[in-house]
XYZ file of C-alpha atoms in Angstrom:
289
model
C -7.837 -0.921 9.158
C -11.116 0.057 7.531
C -10.730 3.750 8.412
C -8.777 6.338 6.458
C -5.994 7.631 8.722
C -4.111 9.902 6.343
C -1.542 9.347 3.572
C 0.808 6.360 3.676
C 3.107 4.521 1.327
C 4.229 1.003 0.485
C 7.046 -0.553 -1.534
C 6.441 -2.728 -4.572
C 9.117 -5.050 -5.925
C 8.896 -7.778 -8.554
C 10.842 -10.690 -9.991
C 13.792 -11.273 -7.667
C 13.766 -14.527 -9.699
C 16.852 -16.267 -8.291
C 18.534 -18.143 -11.161
C 17.390 -16.150 -14.210
C 20.497 -14.017 -14.681
C 22.808 -16.918 -15.454
C 20.142 -18.743 -17.486
C 19.509 -15.570 -19.513
C 23.218 -14.918 -20.142
C 23.667 -18.507 -21.310
C 20.631 -18.279 -23.566
C 19.034 -21.280 -21.875
C 16.148 -20.069 -19.724
C 14.782 -23.601 -19.248
C 17.970 -24.802 -17.569
C 21.187 -23.064 -16.657
C 19.802 -21.571 -13.461
C 22.241 -23.333 -11.150
C 23.798 -20.077 -9.889
C 22.105 -17.076 -8.304
C 24.775 -15.267 -6.303
C 24.102 -12.066 -8.217
C 20.384 -12.150 -7.409
C 21.070 -12.830 -3.728
C 23.151 -9.632 -3.600
C 20.423 -7.621 -5.349
C 17.706 -8.958 -3.015
C 19.920 -8.105 -0.005
C 20.385 -4.611 -1.424
C 16.598 -4.277 -1.820
C 15.967 -5.351 1.801
C 18.648 -2.977 3.107
C 17.182 -0.074 1.107
C 13.673 -0.770 2.442
C 14.909 -1.124 6.043
C 16.570 2.298 5.928
C 13.468 4.188 4.820
C 12.010 6.727 7.191
C 9.094 6.843 7.796
C 8.671 3.088 7.366
C 6.526 1.762 4.531
C 3.243 0.099 5.534
C 4.306 -3.109 3.745
C 6.633 -4.522 1.081
C 4.928 -6.477 -1.702
C 6.768 -8.799 -4.104
C 4.756 -9.232 -7.310
C 5.744 -12.746 -8.290
C 8.529 -14.823 -9.801
C 10.221 -15.099 -6.456
C 12.595 -17.656 -7.980
C 13.339 -18.869 -11.493
C 13.006 -22.634 -10.972
C 9.628 -23.926 -12.167
C 7.663 -26.377 -9.963
C 9.498 -29.681 -9.782
C 12.752 -28.287 -11.175
C 16.083 -29.201 -9.658
C 17.129 -25.948 -7.987
C 13.775 -24.551 -6.931
C 13.915 -25.527 -3.243
C 17.445 -24.119 -2.817
C 16.470 -20.896 -4.562
C 13.419 -20.500 -2.327
C 15.436 -21.155 0.816
C 18.056 -18.592 -0.180
C 15.372 -15.985 -0.874
C 13.728 -16.672 2.499
C 17.121 -16.264 4.196
C 17.491 -12.816 2.614
C 13.901 -11.742 3.354
C 14.212 -12.777 7.021
C 16.292 -9.629 7.465
C 13.426 -7.319 6.515
C 12.559 -5.006 9.423
C 9.985 -6.922 11.465
C 7.682 -3.882 11.476
C 7.363 -4.067 7.667
C 5.008 -6.899 6.651
C 5.895 -8.851 3.510
C 3.171 -9.567 0.942
C 3.753 -12.281 -1.674
C 2.108 -12.589 -5.091
C 2.398 -15.791 -7.122
C 4.120 -15.645 -10.524
C 4.326 -18.104 -13.407
C 7.679 -19.448 -12.211
C 6.303 -19.937 -8.703
C 3.346 -22.099 -9.723
C 4.024 -22.977 -13.387
C 2.793 -21.546 -16.703
C -0.060 -24.051 -16.585
C -0.511 -24.451 -12.838
C -1.841 -27.607 -11.222
C -3.618 -27.808 -7.886
C -0.522 -29.528 -6.483
C 1.823 -26.704 -7.606
C -0.502 -24.073 -6.138
C -0.795 -26.014 -2.854
C 2.974 -26.212 -2.680
C 3.272 -22.443 -3.235
C 0.662 -21.766 -0.515
C 2.574 -23.925 1.992
C 5.718 -21.970 1.212
C 4.575 -18.393 0.757
C 0.940 -18.078 1.853
C -2.349 -17.897 -0.046
C -2.267 -17.427 -3.810
C -5.099 -14.873 -3.561
C -6.341 -12.832 -0.614
C -7.332 -9.320 0.447
C -6.271 -6.948 3.214
C -7.010 -3.421 4.451
C -4.531 -0.680 5.234
C -5.779 2.686 6.490
C -9.099 2.634 4.655
C -7.624 1.252 1.419
C -8.618 -2.200 0.165
C -5.889 -4.353 -1.404
C -6.475 -7.471 -3.503
C -3.779 -10.005 -4.362
C -4.696 -12.181 -7.347
C -3.276 -15.330 -8.913
C -2.906 -14.138 -12.522
C -1.834 -17.619 -13.707
C -5.454 -18.679 -13.326
C -6.344 -16.015 -15.927
C -3.439 -17.007 -18.137
C -3.999 -20.790 -18.297
C -6.241 -22.620 -15.843
C -6.695 -25.657 -18.093
C -5.319 -28.067 -15.443
C -7.333 -26.557 -12.572
C -10.479 -24.877 -13.966
C -12.250 -25.211 -10.621
C -9.589 -23.019 -8.975
C -10.149 -20.297 -11.568
C -13.893 -20.439 -10.853
C -13.228 -20.239 -7.117
C -11.023 -17.156 -7.513
C -13.621 -15.495 -9.769
C -16.412 -16.102 -7.246
C -14.218 -14.885 -4.393
C -13.246 -11.742 -6.324
C -16.887 -10.849 -6.966
C -17.609 -11.234 -3.232
C -14.620 -9.076 -2.314
C -15.620 -6.316 -4.710
C -19.119 -6.345 -3.197
C -17.572 -5.988 0.290
C -15.426 -3.081 -0.932
C -18.480 -1.334 -2.385
C -20.293 -1.621 0.967
C -17.344 -0.463 3.042
C -16.896 2.819 1.169
C -13.140 2.349 0.966
C -10.903 5.215 -0.191
C -9.242 3.222 -2.974
C -9.029 -0.348 -4.234
C -5.610 -1.509 -5.422
C -4.772 -4.849 -7.058
C -1.502 -6.812 -7.138
C -0.909 -9.553 -9.699
C 2.105 -10.923 -11.534
C 1.105 -10.734 -15.203
C 0.051 -7.264 -16.413
C -3.382 -6.836 -17.977
C -1.529 -4.922 -20.706
C 1.881 -3.270 -21.137
C 0.955 0.084 -22.658
C -2.416 -0.049 -24.445
C -5.588 -1.849 -23.331
C -6.175 -3.179 -26.869
C -2.585 -4.224 -27.652
C -1.970 -7.647 -29.222
C -1.591 -10.782 -27.107
C 1.953 -11.352 -25.970
C 3.920 -13.529 -23.534
C 4.003 -10.522 -21.193
C 0.295 -9.602 -21.032
C -3.038 -11.351 -20.524
C -4.915 -12.536 -23.611
C -7.435 -10.060 -24.977
C -10.222 -12.600 -24.444
C -9.873 -12.396 -20.627
C -8.229 -8.973 -20.471
C -11.259 -6.994 -21.639
C -13.558 -8.713 -19.172
C -11.199 -8.164 -16.213
C -10.472 -4.529 -17.115
C -14.161 -3.763 -17.349
C -14.885 -5.548 -14.052
C -12.067 -3.616 -12.347
C -13.167 -0.327 -13.865
C -16.791 -0.834 -12.768
C -15.648 -1.714 -9.242
C -13.734 1.568 -9.080
C -10.295 -0.065 -8.824
C -7.694 2.677 -8.941
C -4.563 0.780 -9.992
C -3.153 -2.660 -10.799
C 0.529 -3.229 -9.944
C 2.377 -6.090 -11.587
C 5.803 -7.359 -12.654
C 6.673 -10.163 -15.124
C 7.976 -7.834 -17.871
C 11.402 -7.100 -16.275
C 11.011 -3.546 -17.618
C 8.921 -0.556 -16.545
C 5.727 0.018 -18.519
C 2.058 0.837 -18.068
C -0.944 2.800 -19.246
C -4.614 3.486 -18.583
C -7.948 1.808 -19.251
C -10.554 4.503 -18.545
C -9.784 5.492 -14.922
C -7.795 2.324 -14.129
C -4.011 2.632 -14.125
C -1.901 -0.388 -15.097
C 1.559 -0.126 -13.495
C 4.243 -2.558 -14.658
C 7.401 -2.507 -12.530
C 10.805 -3.738 -13.573
C 12.690 -6.410 -11.657
C 14.797 -6.517 -8.543
C 16.662 -9.266 -10.432
C 17.433 -9.778 -14.128
C 16.680 -6.797 -16.407
C 15.418 -7.508 -19.931
C 15.465 -3.820 -20.951
C 17.346 -0.666 -20.009
C 15.924 -0.149 -16.502
C 18.061 -0.415 -13.367
C 17.430 -3.084 -10.719
C 14.882 -1.372 -8.521
C 11.763 -0.936 -6.431
C 8.671 1.230 -6.736
C 7.568 3.622 -4.010
C 3.777 4.038 -3.955
C 2.212 6.915 -2.006
C -1.513 6.723 -1.291
C -3.268 10.009 -0.520
C -6.950 10.667 -0.043
C -7.363 11.686 -3.696
C -4.777 9.672 -5.577
C -2.138 6.971 -5.867
C 1.279 8.363 -6.853
C 4.290 6.185 -7.597
C 7.901 6.343 -8.683
C 10.439 3.668 -9.619
C 13.858 3.977 -7.947
C 17.055 2.093 -8.625
C 18.193 0.043 -5.603
C 21.294 2.229 -5.325
C 19.313 5.456 -5.418
C 16.726 4.298 -2.873
C 19.419 2.878 -0.591
C 21.585 5.988 -0.609
C 19.096 8.880 -0.895
C 15.759 7.410 0.210
C 12.484 8.894 -1.004
C 12.553 12.301 -2.672
C 11.064 15.391 -1.055
C 8.042 15.621 -3.376
C 6.726 12.234 -2.252
C 7.585 12.870 1.403
C 5.611 16.117 1.222
C 2.548 14.174 0.072
C 2.917 11.921 3.117
C 3.231 14.880 5.459
C -0.140 16.356 4.440
C -2.409 15.384 7.283
C -6.159 15.583 6.856
């Protein structure tokens, strides 16, 4: 879909992370993830809320940490299977888009862990078009620590440069990026943290994105809502479907794309499931060119 066809919207979710809630409560996030009933219910609630929306979203993207178990850990396969069983119930007219997180491929990913993820969930980086808008899904772990697979980081970098050149030629309306780890949480020059990318790579990526005219980067990882701006680039950090580490409700973000702008709002699962999208956002969708 290279052509602009009028406003549309999509749903962004992050961190269903089956197994974190118990591990977090027990204060043992490296183990203790042998139960995830609570997360299953929340993921089911998310799918039901998305299925009820009218008009339908163009797609539903999950920005990483699909499950809590790290590669090779005891419960990972069961957690993944349970998540797939829930996601199978997503309306078949709403495509699912998966983004790899640190728990999906490891904090220091190996080629083997990334291959395993790709077999299970699809490519770890790729691009797609929807109604004249160009979307890029990136593997942010390669920016975070590619020490065990430097050649994969180089391959993603080369691919990204090619994709941005394609986007420039195609005269797309907007370019939007999905990745798990935020570039930054609130300020482009904030200190390095577990929840953002190191300044050393951050500056380079932000500048590359800004020059390419990228409108927004959507991520998860923080289990809280946050975000800010670098020049014209908006960094949007969405809280989790699963375990909350702050005061936000379990939720999803509705993102409306119009010819001029990208507008978004975070909804609790309960709110989205019972009331749907508010009138202001629906009005934006109704404006035909």
